[in-house]
mmCIF file of C-alpha atoms in Angstrom:
data_model
loop_
_atom_site.group_PDB
_atom_site.id
_atom_site.type_symbol
_atom_site.label_atom_id
_atom_site.label_comp_id
_atom_site.label_asym_id
_atom_site.label_seq_id
_atom_site.Cartn_x
_atom_site.Cartn_y
_atom_site.Cartn_z
ATOM 1 C CA UNK A 1474 81.241 118.205 108.089
ATOM 2 C CA UNK A 1475 81.316 114.797 106.458
ATOM 3 C CA UNK A 1476 78.308 113.609 104.483
ATOM 4 C CA UNK A 1477 78.284 110.338 106.425
ATOM 5 C CA UNK A 1478 79.185 110.126 110.101
ATOM 6 C CA UNK A 1479 80.057 106.893 111.867
ATOM 7 C CA UNK A 1480 81.501 106.402 115.328
ATOM 8 C CA UNK A 1481 84.898 104.725 114.847
ATOM 9 C CA UNK A 1482 84.725 102.910 118.188
ATOM 10 C CA UNK A 1483 86.301 100.587 119.082
ATOM 11 C CA UNK A 1484 83.285 98.678 120.290
ATOM 12 C CA UNK A 1485 83.971 95.649 122.465
ATOM 13 C CA UNK A 1486 81.232 93.158 123.359
ATOM 14 C CA UNK A 1487 81.086 89.649 124.824
ATOM 15 C CA UNK A 1488 80.269 86.712 122.599
ATOM 16 C CA UNK A 1489 76.523 86.277 122.160
ATOM 17 C CA UNK A 1490 75.695 89.961 122.627
ATOM 18 C CA UNK A 1491 73.486 91.974 120.301
ATOM 19 C CA UNK A 1492 75.528 94.604 118.496
ATOM 20 C CA UNK A 1493 74.131 97.869 117.205
ATOM 21 C CA UNK A 1494 76.104 99.880 114.648
ATOM 22 C CA UNK A 1495 74.900 103.215 113.345
ATOM 23 C CA UNK A 1496 75.489 105.926 110.767
ATOM 24 C CA UNK A 1497 73.972 109.335 110.241
ATOM 25 C CA UNK A 1498 74.037 111.270 107.007
ATOM 26 C CA UNK A 1499 73.258 114.738 105.764
ATOM 27 C CA UNK A 1500 72.363 114.273 102.095
ATOM 28 C CA UNK A 1501 68.629 113.675 101.779
ATOM 29 C CA UNK A 1502 69.151 112.441 98.212
ATOM 30 C CA UNK A 1503 70.709 109.182 99.427
ATOM 31 C CA UNK A 1504 68.416 106.274 98.596
ATOM 32 C CA UNK A 1505 70.677 103.223 98.538
ATOM 33 C CA UNK A 1506 72.288 102.031 101.742
ATOM 34 C CA UNK A 1507 74.870 99.346 102.280
ATOM 35 C CA UNK A 1508 76.855 97.762 105.055
ATOM 36 C CA UNK A 1509 80.269 96.301 104.372
ATOM 37 C CA UNK A 1510 82.496 94.255 106.656
ATOM 38 C CA UNK A 1511 86.249 94.667 106.374
ATOM 39 C CA UNK A 1512 88.797 92.442 108.036
ATOM 40 C CA UNK A 1513 92.249 93.830 108.674
ATOM 41 C CA UNK A 1514 94.211 94.407 105.462
ATOM 42 C CA UNK A 1515 91.414 92.975 103.314
ATOM 43 C CA UNK A 1516 88.895 94.514 100.923
ATOM 44 C CA UNK A 1517 85.359 95.375 102.089
ATOM 45 C CA UNK A 1518 82.798 92.564 101.840
ATOM 46 C CA UNK A 1519 79.165 93.423 101.140
ATOM 47 C CA UNK A 1520 76.853 92.372 103.986
ATOM 48 C CA UNK A 1521 73.551 94.157 103.430
ATOM 49 C CA UNK A 1522 71.953 96.277 100.719
ATOM 50 C CA UNK A 1523 68.792 98.293 101.313
ATOM 51 C CA UNK A 1524 66.810 100.620 99.135
ATOM 52 C CA UNK A 1525 64.985 103.540 100.762
ATOM 53 C CA UNK A 1526 63.468 103.157 104.226
ATOM 54 C CA UNK A 1527 62.607 99.990 106.094
ATOM 55 C CA UNK A 1528 64.157 96.863 107.507
ATOM 56 C CA UNK A 1529 65.978 93.970 105.915
ATOM 57 C CA UNK A 1530 67.013 90.776 107.635
ATOM 58 C CA UNK A 1531 69.595 88.206 106.591
ATOM 59 C CA UNK A 1532 70.449 85.541 109.128
ATOM 60 C CA UNK A 1533 71.933 87.190 112.207
ATOM 61 C CA UNK A 1534 72.066 90.591 110.506
ATOM 62 C CA UNK A 1535 69.306 93.202 110.330
ATOM 63 C CA UNK A 1536 69.642 96.517 108.527
ATOM 64 C CA UNK A 1537 67.340 99.435 109.279
ATOM 65 C CA UNK A 1538 66.960 102.689 107.390
ATOM 66 C CA UNK A 1539 65.097 105.724 108.727
ATOM 67 C CA UNK A 1540 65.244 108.343 106.007
ATOM 68 C CA UNK A 1541 63.192 110.841 107.994
ATOM 69 C CA UNK A 1542 65.942 110.899 110.633
ATOM 70 C CA UNK A 1543 68.779 110.301 108.153
ATOM 71 C CA UNK A 1544 69.893 107.364 110.275
ATOM 72 C CA UNK A 1545 70.799 103.795 109.418
ATOM 73 C CA UNK A 1546 71.589 100.859 111.668
ATOM 74 C CA UNK A 1547 73.013 97.368 111.484
ATOM 75 C CA UNK A 1548 72.145 94.870 114.210
ATOM 76 C CA UNK A 1549 74.111 91.685 114.744
ATOM 77 C CA UNK A 1550 72.456 89.038 116.877
ATOM 78 C CA UNK A 1551 74.347 86.323 118.750
ATOM 79 C CA UNK A 1552 77.658 87.956 117.935
ATOM 80 C CA UNK A 1553 80.648 85.677 117.369
ATOM 81 C CA UNK A 1554 84.404 86.277 117.643
ATOM 82 C CA UNK A 1555 84.523 85.869 113.854
ATOM 83 C CA UNK A 1556 82.383 89.019 113.598
ATOM 84 C CA UNK A 1557 85.353 91.032 114.878
ATOM 85 C CA UNK A 1558 86.087 93.433 112.035
ATOM 86 C CA UNK A 1559 85.500 96.981 110.859
ATOM 87 C CA UNK A 1560 81.962 97.705 109.692
ATOM 88 C CA UNK A 1561 81.512 100.364 107.043
ATOM 89 C CA UNK A 1562 78.250 101.996 106.084
ATOM 90 C CA UNK A 1563 77.982 103.268 102.519
ATOM 91 C CA UNK A 1564 75.322 105.061 100.560
ATOM 92 C CA UNK A 1565 74.533 106.630 97.214
ATOM 93 C CA UNK A 1566 71.907 108.859 95.695
ATOM 94 C CA UNK A 1567 71.172 106.987 92.499
ATOM 95 C CA UNK A 1568 71.619 103.585 90.929
ATOM 96 C CA UNK A 1569 72.929 105.418 87.878
ATOM 97 C CA UNK A 1570 75.887 106.960 89.684
ATOM 98 C CA UNK A 1571 79.038 105.069 90.538
ATOM 99 C CA UNK A 1572 80.020 106.854 93.673
ATOM 100 C CA UNK A 1573 79.516 105.323 97.102
ATOM 101 C CA UNK A 1574 80.013 107.574 100.107
ATOM 102 C CA UNK A 1575 81.412 105.671 103.057
ATOM 103 C CA UNK A 1576 81.440 106.290 106.755
ATOM 104 C CA UNK A 1577 84.689 106.101 108.682
ATOM 105 C CA UNK A 1578 83.971 102.569 109.844
ATOM 106 C CA UNK A 1579 83.347 101.141 113.327
ATOM 107 C CA UNK A 1580 85.820 98.632 114.714
ATOM 108 C CA UNK A 1581 84.070 95.786 116.522
ATOM 109 C CA UNK A 1582 85.699 93.253 118.806
ATOM 110 C CA UNK A 1583 83.706 90.277 120.039
ATOM 111 C CA UNK A 1584 85.394 88.634 122.992
ATOM 112 C CA UNK A 1585 84.980 84.882 123.610
ATOM 113 C CA UNK B 1149 88.152 82.389 92.209
ATOM 114 C CA UNK B 1150 85.722 84.572 90.252
ATOM 115 C CA UNK B 1151 85.928 87.667 92.471
ATOM 116 C CA UNK B 1152 87.646 90.978 91.802
ATOM 117 C CA UNK B 1153 91.419 90.583 91.691
ATOM 118 C CA UNK B 1154 94.116 93.220 92.110
ATOM 119 C CA UNK B 1155 97.806 93.164 91.425
ATOM 120 C CA UNK B 1156 100.155 93.730 93.104
ATOM 121 C CA UNK B 1157 98.855 93.278 96.633
ATOM 122 C CA UNK B 1158 101.667 95.347 98.075
ATOM 123 C CA UNK B 1159 103.932 97.967 96.523
ATOM 124 C CA UNK B 1160 106.773 99.834 98.188
ATOM 125 C CA UNK B 1161 108.273 102.661 96.193
ATOM 126 C CA UNK B 1162 110.444 105.697 96.665
ATOM 127 C CA UNK B 1163 109.069 109.197 96.430
ATOM 128 C CA UNK B 1164 109.088 110.455 92.864
ATOM 129 C CA UNK B 1165 108.738 107.042 91.231
ATOM 130 C CA UNK B 1166 105.783 106.002 89.069
ATOM 131 C CA UNK B 1167 103.598 103.051 90.007
ATOM 132 C CA UNK B 1168 100.855 101.180 88.177
ATOM 133 C CA UNK B 1169 98.167 98.949 89.649
ATOM 134 C CA UNK B 1170 95.928 96.511 87.856
ATOM 135 C CA UNK B 1171 92.357 95.458 88.579
ATOM 136 C CA UNK B 1172 90.480 92.559 87.002
ATOM 137 C CA UNK B 1173 86.736 92.861 87.685
ATOM 138 C CA UNK B 1174 84.203 90.093 88.039
ATOM 139 C CA UNK B 1175 83.552 88.666 84.607
ATOM 140 C CA UNK B 1176 80.793 90.500 82.722
ATOM 141 C CA UNK B 1177 80.627 93.367 85.221
ATOM 142 C CA UNK B 1178 80.439 96.457 83.050
ATOM 143 C CA UNK B 1179 81.201 98.949 85.830
ATOM 144 C CA UNK B 1180 84.579 99.292 87.505
ATOM 145 C CA UNK B 1181 85.459 101.648 90.353
ATOM 146 C CA UNK B 1182 88.616 102.823 92.073
ATOM 147 C CA UNK B 1183 88.684 103.968 95.700
ATOM 148 C CA UNK B 1184 91.441 104.990 98.067
ATOM 149 C CA UNK B 1185 91.444 104.129 101.763
ATOM 150 C CA UNK B 1186 93.799 105.540 104.358
ATOM 151 C CA UNK B 1187 94.286 104.075 107.811
ATOM 152 C CA UNK B 1188 91.255 104.494 110.038
ATOM 153 C CA UNK B 1189 89.084 105.945 107.291
ATOM 154 C CA UNK B 1190 86.449 104.621 104.943
ATOM 155 C CA UNK B 1191 87.145 104.261 101.223
ATOM 156 C CA UNK B 1192 87.020 107.459 99.167
ATOM 157 C CA UNK B 1193 85.811 107.403 95.585
ATOM 158 C CA UNK B 1194 88.386 108.171 92.892
ATOM 159 C CA UNK B 1195 86.848 107.293 89.545
ATOM 160 C CA UNK B 1196 84.629 104.846 87.710
ATOM 161 C CA UNK B 1197 84.190 103.310 84.282
ATOM 162 C CA UNK B 1198 81.217 101.961 82.463
ATOM 163 C CA UNK B 1199 82.730 99.613 79.920
ATOM 164 C CA UNK B 1200 85.705 101.572 78.547
ATOM 165 C CA UNK B 1201 84.279 105.043 79.246
ATOM 166 C CA UNK B 1202 85.498 106.928 82.310
ATOM 167 C CA UNK B 1203 82.288 108.568 83.528
ATOM 168 C CA UNK B 1204 83.269 110.329 86.726
ATOM 169 C CA UNK B 1205 86.458 111.501 88.399
ATOM 170 C CA UNK B 1206 86.843 112.796 91.919
ATOM 171 C CA UNK B 1207 88.731 115.967 92.739
ATOM 172 C CA UNK B 1208 90.988 113.621 94.716
ATOM 173 C CA UNK B 1209 92.286 112.358 91.378
ATOM 174 C CA UNK B 1210 95.028 114.895 90.772
ATOM 175 C CA UNK B 1211 96.900 115.304 87.500
ATOM 176 C CA UNK B 1212 99.412 112.739 88.705
ATOM 177 C CA UNK B 1213 96.760 110.035 88.669
ATOM 178 C CA UNK B 1214 95.433 108.400 85.542
ATOM 179 C CA UNK B 1215 93.142 105.438 85.085
ATOM 180 C CA UNK B 1216 92.317 103.446 82.003
ATOM 181 C CA UNK B 1217 90.074 100.586 81.000
ATOM 182 C CA UNK B 1218 91.033 100.169 77.368
ATOM 183 C CA UNK B 1219 88.899 97.209 76.368
ATOM 184 C CA UNK B 1220 86.208 97.413 78.971
ATOM 185 C CA UNK B 1221 87.683 94.540 80.956
ATOM 186 C CA UNK B 1222 90.670 95.084 83.264
ATOM 187 C CA UNK B 1223 91.710 98.545 84.444
ATOM 188 C CA UNK B 1224 94.970 100.195 85.417
ATOM 189 C CA UNK B 1225 95.589 103.041 87.825
ATOM 190 C CA UNK B 1226 98.885 104.882 87.440
ATOM 191 C CA UNK B 1227 100.368 107.346 89.881
ATOM 192 C CA UNK B 1228 103.187 109.479 88.575
ATOM 193 C CA UNK B 1229 105.819 111.156 90.759
ATOM 194 C CA UNK B 1230 104.537 109.502 93.914
ATOM 195 C CA UNK B 1231 104.408 111.473 97.145
ATOM 196 C CA UNK B 1232 104.321 110.219 100.719
ATOM 197 C CA UNK B 1233 100.708 111.340 100.932
ATOM 198 C CA UNK B 1234 99.836 108.771 98.263
ATOM 199 C CA UNK B 1235 100.485 105.962 100.741
ATOM 200 C CA UNK B 1236 97.151 104.187 101.112
ATOM 201 C CA UNK B 1237 95.161 101.100 100.152
ATOM 202 C CA UNK B 1238 93.873 101.351 96.603
ATOM 203 C CA UNK B 1239 90.659 99.394 96.190
ATOM 204 C CA UNK B 1240 88.940 98.295 93.028
ATOM 205 C CA UNK B 1241 85.281 97.296 92.847
ATOM 206 C CA UNK B 1242 82.975 96.133 90.098
ATOM 207 C CA UNK B 1243 79.247 95.872 89.494
ATOM 208 C CA UNK B 1244 76.687 95.207 86.800
ATOM 209 C CA UNK B 1245 75.065 98.564 87.445
ATOM 210 C CA UNK B 1246 73.070 99.802 90.397
ATOM 211 C CA UNK B 1247 75.013 100.093 93.608
ATOM 212 C CA UNK B 1248 75.951 96.563 94.595
ATOM 213 C CA UNK B 1249 79.684 96.938 94.306
ATOM 214 C CA UNK B 1250 82.003 94.045 95.014
ATOM 215 C CA UNK B 1251 85.498 94.899 96.161
ATOM 216 C CA UNK B 1252 88.850 93.338 95.513
ATOM 217 C CA UNK B 1253 91.529 92.734 98.160
ATOM 218 C CA UNK B 1254 93.237 96.054 97.450
ATOM 219 C CA UNK B 1255 96.768 97.160 96.664
ATOM 220 C CA UNK B 1256 98.630 98.594 99.621
ATOM 221 C CA UNK B 1257 101.019 101.345 98.524
ATOM 222 C CA UNK B 1258 103.835 102.592 100.712
ATOM 223 C CA UNK B 1259 105.816 105.594 99.498
ATOM 224 C CA UNK B 1260 109.140 106.052 101.283
#
């Protein structure tokens, strides 16, 4: 079983929809949680960074962490065709370690 | 452009050949990471450096793989005697510590 599970999709939504992307994890030591966006054949781009539990909002993006359930979410409001990409969750146990553990990634398509 | 850069962007080689990739991190980032990403999967950690010291290596990094960061600035990743299973995107990331890692565009390796 992988440490981080993420539904690969694909997820297809109409423009303007609210998108919900999720990851579950098994390692209770994880404290730092990230969401990256990756366009085809490009490197991952950092979208959101959250420490421990709680919510964080940045523009149309909201990240939620529920450590008690070992579950993290990314919400995208008013989705745009330019949001079409693969979304990767990543996490680590300590700011002193270098290793990020990634989910498989969810492919999102926003249709005009 | 002051982001992470990688060279080459694409490499096609024949099985058994050696290849070397270069990564230039964001200026003044003391941490540098290498990941490997295969199609449809999230990045997998290979190794990381703090300045010139290689602090952690994954079991994925077989004896055929070697990474260096001789002066604490750029890094190289060499794969000796390439195999078809080495075909992947090799990603480099850098940070100033903590877990906010910024990724480069990647080097796509194809082993024929």
